[in-house]
Short mmCIF file of C-alpha atoms in Angstrom, two decimals:
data_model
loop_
_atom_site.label_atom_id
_atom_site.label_comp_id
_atom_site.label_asym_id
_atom_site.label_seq_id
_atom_site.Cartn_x
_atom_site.Cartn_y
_atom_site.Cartn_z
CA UNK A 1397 0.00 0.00 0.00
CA UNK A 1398 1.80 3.44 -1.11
CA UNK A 1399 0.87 6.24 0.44
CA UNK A 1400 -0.28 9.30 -1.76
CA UNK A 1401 2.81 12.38 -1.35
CA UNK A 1402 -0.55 15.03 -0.55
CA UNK A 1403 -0.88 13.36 2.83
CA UNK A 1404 2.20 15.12 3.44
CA UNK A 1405 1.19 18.74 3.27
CA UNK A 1406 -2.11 17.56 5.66
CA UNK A 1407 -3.33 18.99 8.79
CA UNK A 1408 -3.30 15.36 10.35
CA UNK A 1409 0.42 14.58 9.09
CA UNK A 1410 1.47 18.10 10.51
CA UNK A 1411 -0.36 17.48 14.10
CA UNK A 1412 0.96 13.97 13.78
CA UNK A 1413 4.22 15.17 13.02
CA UNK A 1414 4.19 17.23 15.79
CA UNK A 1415 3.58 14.56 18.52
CA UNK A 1416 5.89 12.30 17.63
CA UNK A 1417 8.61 14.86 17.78
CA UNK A 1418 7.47 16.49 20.91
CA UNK A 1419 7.53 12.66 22.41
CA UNK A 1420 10.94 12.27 20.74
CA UNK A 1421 12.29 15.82 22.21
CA UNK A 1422 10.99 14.63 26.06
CA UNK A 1423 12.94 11.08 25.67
CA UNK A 1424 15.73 12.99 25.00
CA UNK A 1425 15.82 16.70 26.81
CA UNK A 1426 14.37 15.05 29.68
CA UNK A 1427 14.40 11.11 30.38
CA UNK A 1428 18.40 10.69 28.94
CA UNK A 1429 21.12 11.83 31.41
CA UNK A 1430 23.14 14.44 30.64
CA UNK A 1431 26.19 12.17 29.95
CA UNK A 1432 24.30 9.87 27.42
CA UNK A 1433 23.00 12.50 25.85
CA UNK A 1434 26.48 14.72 25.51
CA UNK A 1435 27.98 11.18 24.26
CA UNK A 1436 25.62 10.56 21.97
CA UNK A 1437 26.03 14.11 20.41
CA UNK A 1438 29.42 14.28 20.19
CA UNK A 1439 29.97 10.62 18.61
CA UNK A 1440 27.51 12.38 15.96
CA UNK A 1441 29.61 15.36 15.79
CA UNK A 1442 32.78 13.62 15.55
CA UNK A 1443 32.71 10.29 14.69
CA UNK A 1444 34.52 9.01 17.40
CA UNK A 1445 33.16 8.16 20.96
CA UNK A 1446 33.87 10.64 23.89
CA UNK A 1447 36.20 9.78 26.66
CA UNK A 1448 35.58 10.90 30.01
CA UNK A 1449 37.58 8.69 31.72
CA UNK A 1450 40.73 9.88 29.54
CA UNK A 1451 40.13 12.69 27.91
CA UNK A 1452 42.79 14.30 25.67
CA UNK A 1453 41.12 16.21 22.75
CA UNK A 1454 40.04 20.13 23.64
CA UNK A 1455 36.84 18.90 22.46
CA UNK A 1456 36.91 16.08 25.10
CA UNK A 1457 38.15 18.20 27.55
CA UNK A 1458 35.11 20.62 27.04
CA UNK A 1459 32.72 18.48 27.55
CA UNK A 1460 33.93 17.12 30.51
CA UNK A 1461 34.22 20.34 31.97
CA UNK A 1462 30.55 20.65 30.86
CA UNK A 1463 29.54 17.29 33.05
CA UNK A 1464 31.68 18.03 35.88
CA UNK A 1465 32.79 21.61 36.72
CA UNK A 1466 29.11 22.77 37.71
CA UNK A 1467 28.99 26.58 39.74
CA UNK A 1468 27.00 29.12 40.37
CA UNK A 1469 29.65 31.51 38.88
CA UNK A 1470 29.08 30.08 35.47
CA UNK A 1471 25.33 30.53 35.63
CA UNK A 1472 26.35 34.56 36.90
CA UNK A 1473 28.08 34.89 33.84
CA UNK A 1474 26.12 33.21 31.44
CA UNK A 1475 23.61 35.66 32.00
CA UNK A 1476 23.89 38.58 30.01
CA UNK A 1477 22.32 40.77 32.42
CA UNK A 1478 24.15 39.81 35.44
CA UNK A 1479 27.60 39.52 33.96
CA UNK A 1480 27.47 43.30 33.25
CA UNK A 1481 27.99 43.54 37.57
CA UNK A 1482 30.93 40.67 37.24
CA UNK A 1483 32.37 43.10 34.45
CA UNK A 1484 32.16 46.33 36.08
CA UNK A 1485 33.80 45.03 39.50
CA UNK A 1486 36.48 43.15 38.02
CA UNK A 1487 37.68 45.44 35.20
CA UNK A 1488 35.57 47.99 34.97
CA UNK A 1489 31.99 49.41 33.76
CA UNK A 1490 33.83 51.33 30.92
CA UNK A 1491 33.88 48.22 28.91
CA UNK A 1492 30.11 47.43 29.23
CA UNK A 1493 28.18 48.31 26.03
CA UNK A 1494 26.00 50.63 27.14
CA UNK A 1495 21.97 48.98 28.54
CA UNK A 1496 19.24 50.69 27.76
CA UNK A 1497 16.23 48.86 29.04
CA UNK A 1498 15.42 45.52 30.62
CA UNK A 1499 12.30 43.36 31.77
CA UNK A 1500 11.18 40.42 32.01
CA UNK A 1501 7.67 41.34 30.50
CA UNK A 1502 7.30 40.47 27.22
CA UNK A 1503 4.29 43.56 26.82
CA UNK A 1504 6.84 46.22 28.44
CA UNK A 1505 8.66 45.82 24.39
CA UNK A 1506 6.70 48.70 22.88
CA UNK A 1507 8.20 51.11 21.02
CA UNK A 1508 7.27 54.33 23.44
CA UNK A 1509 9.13 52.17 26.23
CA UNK A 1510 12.33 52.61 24.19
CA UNK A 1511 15.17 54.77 22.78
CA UNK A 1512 14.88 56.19 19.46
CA UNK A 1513 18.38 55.30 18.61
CA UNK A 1514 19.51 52.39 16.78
CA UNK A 1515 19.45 49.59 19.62
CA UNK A 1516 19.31 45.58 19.74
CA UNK A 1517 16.92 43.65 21.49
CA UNK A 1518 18.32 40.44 23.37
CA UNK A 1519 17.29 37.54 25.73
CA UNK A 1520 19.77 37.08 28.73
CA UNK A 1521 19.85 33.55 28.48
CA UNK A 1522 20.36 32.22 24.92
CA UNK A 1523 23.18 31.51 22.87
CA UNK A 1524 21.34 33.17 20.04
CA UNK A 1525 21.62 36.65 18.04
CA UNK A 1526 19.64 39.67 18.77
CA UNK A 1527 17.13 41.60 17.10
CA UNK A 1528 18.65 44.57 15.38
CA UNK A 1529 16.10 47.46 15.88
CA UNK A 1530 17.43 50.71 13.33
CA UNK A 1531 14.31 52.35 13.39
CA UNK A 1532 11.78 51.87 15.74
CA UNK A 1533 8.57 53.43 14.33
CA UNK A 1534 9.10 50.63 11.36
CA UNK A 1535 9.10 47.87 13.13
CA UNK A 1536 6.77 45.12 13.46
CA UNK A 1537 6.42 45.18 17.21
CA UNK A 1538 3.34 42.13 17.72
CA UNK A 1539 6.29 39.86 15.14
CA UNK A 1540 9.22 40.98 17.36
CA UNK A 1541 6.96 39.85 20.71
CA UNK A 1542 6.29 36.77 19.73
CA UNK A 1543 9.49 35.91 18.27
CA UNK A 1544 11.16 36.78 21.83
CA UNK A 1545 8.14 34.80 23.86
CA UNK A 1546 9.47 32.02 21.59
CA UNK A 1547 12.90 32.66 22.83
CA UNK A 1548 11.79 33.14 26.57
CA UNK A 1549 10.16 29.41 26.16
CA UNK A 1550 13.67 28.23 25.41
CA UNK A 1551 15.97 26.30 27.77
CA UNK A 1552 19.57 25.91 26.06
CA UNK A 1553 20.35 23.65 28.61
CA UNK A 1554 18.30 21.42 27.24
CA UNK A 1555 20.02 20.52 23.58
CA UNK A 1556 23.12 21.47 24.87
CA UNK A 1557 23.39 20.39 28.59
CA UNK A 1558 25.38 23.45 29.34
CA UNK A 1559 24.25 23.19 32.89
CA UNK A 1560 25.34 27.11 33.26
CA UNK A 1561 21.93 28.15 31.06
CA UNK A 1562 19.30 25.96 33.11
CA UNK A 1563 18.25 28.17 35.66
CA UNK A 1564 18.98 32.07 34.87
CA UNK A 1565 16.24 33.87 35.26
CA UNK A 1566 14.76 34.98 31.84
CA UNK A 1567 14.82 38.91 30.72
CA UNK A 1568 14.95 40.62 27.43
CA UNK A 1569 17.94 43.44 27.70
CA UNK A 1570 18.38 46.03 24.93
CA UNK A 1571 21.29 47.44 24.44
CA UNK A 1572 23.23 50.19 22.18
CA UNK A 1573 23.78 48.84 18.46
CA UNK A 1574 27.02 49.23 18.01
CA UNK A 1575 27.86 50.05 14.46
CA UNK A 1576 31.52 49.99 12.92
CA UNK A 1577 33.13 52.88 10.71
CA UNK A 1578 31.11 50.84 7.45
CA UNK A 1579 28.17 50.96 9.39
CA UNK A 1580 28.22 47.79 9.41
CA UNK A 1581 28.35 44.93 12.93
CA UNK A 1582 32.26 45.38 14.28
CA UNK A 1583 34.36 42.50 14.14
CA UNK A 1584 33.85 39.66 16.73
CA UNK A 1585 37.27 38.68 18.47
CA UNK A 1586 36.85 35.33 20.71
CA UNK A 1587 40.02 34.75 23.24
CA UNK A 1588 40.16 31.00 23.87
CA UNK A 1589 41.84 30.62 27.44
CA UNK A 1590 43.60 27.50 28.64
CA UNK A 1591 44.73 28.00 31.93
CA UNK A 1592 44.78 31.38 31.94
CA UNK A 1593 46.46 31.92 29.03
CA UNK A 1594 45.22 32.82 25.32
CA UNK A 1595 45.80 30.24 23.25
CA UNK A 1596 44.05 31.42 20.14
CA UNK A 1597 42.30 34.08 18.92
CA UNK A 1598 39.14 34.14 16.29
CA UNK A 1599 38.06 36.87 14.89
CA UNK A 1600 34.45 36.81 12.85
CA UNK A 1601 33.89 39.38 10.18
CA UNK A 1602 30.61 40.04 8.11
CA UNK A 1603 29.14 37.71 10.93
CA UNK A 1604 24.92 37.50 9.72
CA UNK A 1605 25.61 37.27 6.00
CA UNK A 1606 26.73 34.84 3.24
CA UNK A 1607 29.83 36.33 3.64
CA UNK A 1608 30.91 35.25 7.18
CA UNK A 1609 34.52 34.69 7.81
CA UNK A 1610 36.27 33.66 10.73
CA UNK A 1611 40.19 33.89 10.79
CA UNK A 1612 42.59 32.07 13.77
CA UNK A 1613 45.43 33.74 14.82
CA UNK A 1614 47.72 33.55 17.54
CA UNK A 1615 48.74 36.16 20.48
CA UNK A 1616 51.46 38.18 17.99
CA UNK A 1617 48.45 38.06 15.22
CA UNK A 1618 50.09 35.34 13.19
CA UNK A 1619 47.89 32.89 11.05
CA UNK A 1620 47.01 29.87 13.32
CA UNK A 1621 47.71 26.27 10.97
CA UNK A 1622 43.90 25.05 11.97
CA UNK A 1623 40.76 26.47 12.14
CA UNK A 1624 37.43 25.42 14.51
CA UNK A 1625 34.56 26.39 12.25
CA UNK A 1626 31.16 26.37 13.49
CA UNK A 1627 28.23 23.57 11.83
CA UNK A 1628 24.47 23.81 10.86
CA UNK A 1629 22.55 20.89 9.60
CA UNK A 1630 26.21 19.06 9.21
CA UNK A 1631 27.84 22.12 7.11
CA UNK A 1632 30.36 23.58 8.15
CA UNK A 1633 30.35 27.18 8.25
CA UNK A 1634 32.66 30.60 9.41
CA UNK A 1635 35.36 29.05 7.60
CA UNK A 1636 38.92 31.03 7.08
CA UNK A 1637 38.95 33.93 4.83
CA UNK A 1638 41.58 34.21 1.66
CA UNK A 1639 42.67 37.89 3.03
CA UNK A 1640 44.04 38.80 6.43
CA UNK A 1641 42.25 40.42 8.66
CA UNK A 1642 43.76 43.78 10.27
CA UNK A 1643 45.63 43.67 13.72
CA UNK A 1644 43.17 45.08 16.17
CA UNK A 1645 44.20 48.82 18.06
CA UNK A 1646 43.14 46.80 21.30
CA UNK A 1647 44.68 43.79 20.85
CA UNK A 1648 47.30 43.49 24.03
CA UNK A 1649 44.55 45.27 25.98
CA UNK A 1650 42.08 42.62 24.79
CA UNK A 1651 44.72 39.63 25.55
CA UNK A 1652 45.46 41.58 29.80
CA UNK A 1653 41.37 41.57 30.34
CA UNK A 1654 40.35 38.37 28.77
CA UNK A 1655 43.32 36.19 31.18
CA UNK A 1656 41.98 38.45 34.33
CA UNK A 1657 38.47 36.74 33.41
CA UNK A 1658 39.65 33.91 33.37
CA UNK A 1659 41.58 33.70 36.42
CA UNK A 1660 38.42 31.39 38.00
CA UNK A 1661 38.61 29.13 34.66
CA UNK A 1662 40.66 26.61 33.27
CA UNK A 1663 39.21 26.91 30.24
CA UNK A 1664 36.65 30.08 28.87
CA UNK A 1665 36.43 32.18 26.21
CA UNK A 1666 36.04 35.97 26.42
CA UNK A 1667 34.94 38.28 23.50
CA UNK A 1668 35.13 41.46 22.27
CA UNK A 1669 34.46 43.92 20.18
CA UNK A 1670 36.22 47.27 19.25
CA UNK A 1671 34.61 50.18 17.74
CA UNK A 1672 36.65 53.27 16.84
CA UNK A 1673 39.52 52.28 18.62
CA UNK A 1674 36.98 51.28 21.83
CA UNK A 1675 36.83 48.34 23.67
CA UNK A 1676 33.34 46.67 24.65
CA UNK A 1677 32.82 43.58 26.17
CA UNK A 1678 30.93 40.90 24.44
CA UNK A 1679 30.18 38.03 26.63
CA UNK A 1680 32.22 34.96 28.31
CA UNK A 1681 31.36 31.43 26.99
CA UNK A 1682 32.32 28.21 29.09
CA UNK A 1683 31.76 25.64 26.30
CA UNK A 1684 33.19 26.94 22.87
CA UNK A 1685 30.46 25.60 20.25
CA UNK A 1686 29.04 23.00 23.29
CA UNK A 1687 32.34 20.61 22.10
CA UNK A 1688 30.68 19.59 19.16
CA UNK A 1689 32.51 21.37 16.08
CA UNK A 1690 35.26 19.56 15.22
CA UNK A 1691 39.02 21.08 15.02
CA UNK A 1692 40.37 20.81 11.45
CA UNK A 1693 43.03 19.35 11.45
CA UNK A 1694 42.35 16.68 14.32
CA UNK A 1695 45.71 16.96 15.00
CA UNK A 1696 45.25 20.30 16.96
CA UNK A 1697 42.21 19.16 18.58
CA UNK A 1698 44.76 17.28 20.42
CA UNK A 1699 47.63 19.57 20.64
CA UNK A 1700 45.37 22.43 22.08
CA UNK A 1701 43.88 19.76 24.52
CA UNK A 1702 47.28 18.70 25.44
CA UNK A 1703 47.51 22.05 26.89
CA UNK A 1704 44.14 21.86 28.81
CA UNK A 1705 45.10 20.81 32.52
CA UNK A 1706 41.29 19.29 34.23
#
């Protein structure tokens, strides 16, 4: 008996559709441990099975830290709201992008609530992009609520098991746009400390378009020999550009900060952005990618890891 292709596109397939997956989403958010379900991911991701026991790639390494170096500190500063207080008191509130409204009610995101400057519109607890607001009186405002009451339903912890993002409590932060000397978003520099030292540096340009780039270089700006590009759907993607990417004016600045965050960490990464020769913070990130994006070549997965002390 075939089954005619229309059924497909029905009501009944969708809704049916839609309970299976939810049923397949609570097996495994909810009933798999957190170490099955990290192993199962990362054989996935990179075809080999995760060692806990022995760890030695950066990628292993990550992910143990993920199971097993669990504190309230890294739920602090996984919050974008509350990291702002970590920032200020450690090096100082001159590096904070500048906040211009917070709540945690999703009806308080009207446009006579807010600035009538370019701003972005973010939740505190996601991994995810913000909304890029350049003129407020065109917006659709009821589209841009129920996107972020999507958001606010999320729980990264859940696909990721970054234990960090399970229980900060939810707001929507908006905060200054900043805008490069293009107009354009600034660069994105990422410091990837390993016992309190940077190790590498990435640096994302024309991040949100076809054309996004991510170059590795080391602490004297000189062309790393790997690259750790990011996947979607199994593609790889911010992949090494064909043209070097400028020297930053903030870069030993940038390097001094990033190992004073880290200080609590043996392994984080701390970014940055730099707009007309200023520094702002971006945000500190435990678990690079969740350890799933493989290290091309494999061979520095394990070098970098080698460096790693748990």
């Amino acid at each position: 008996m075939s089954i005619n292709p229309e059924y497909y596109k029905t009501p009944e397939y969708n809704l049916f559709n839609r309970i299976i997956r939810s049923f397949y989403n609570f097996y495994r958010y909810t009933l798999l441990s957190d170490e099955k379900y990290v192993k199962k991911r990362f054989l996935k991701a990179h075809g080999f099975e995760l060692d806990l026991e022995n760890p030695k790639t950066l990628n292993e390494k990550i992910n143990w830290l993920k199971l097993n170096d669990r504190r309230p500190l890294h739920t602090e500063l996984a919050d974008k709201f509350r990291v702002r207080e970590y920032i200020k008191k450690n090096i100082g509130e001159e590096y904070l992008v500048p906040l211009l409204f917070s709540t945690n009610k999703i009806e308080d995101i009207r446009p006579e609530n807010l600035p009538d400057a370019p701003f972005i519109i973010k939740a505190n607890h996601d991994s995810s992009g913000g909304i890029v607001i350049i003129d407020k009186l065109s917006a659709n405002w009821n589209e841009i609520r129920q996107e972020l009451k999507r958001r606010l339903a999320l729980n990264y912890y859940d696909r990721s098991k970054e234990w960090q993002y399970k229980n900060i409590e939810k707001k929507i932060i908006i905060e200054d746009l900043l805008i490069d000397e293009g107009g354009k978003a600034p660069k994105d520099y990422k410091f990837h400390i390993i016992n309190h030292k940077t190790e590498t540096i990435s640096v994302d340009a024309s991040r949100g378009s076809i054309e996004h780039k991510r170059n590795w270089y080391n602490s004297e700006w000189q062309r790393s020999p790997f690259y750790w590009p990011s996947y979607k759907n199994g593609k790889s993607y911010a992949i090494p550009a064909d043209y070097e990417i400028k020297r930053p004016y903030n870069l030993n600045k940038m390097i001094t900060l990033s190992e004073i965050l880290s200080k609590e960490f043996p392994y984080v990464r701390v970014d940055w952005y730099e707009v007309d020769n200023k520094l702002y913070f971006g945000e500190i990130t435990f678990h690079h990618d969740s350890g799933y994006s493989p290290i091309i070549e494999k061979e520095w997965d394990i070098k970098l890891g080698e460096k790693l002390k748990l």
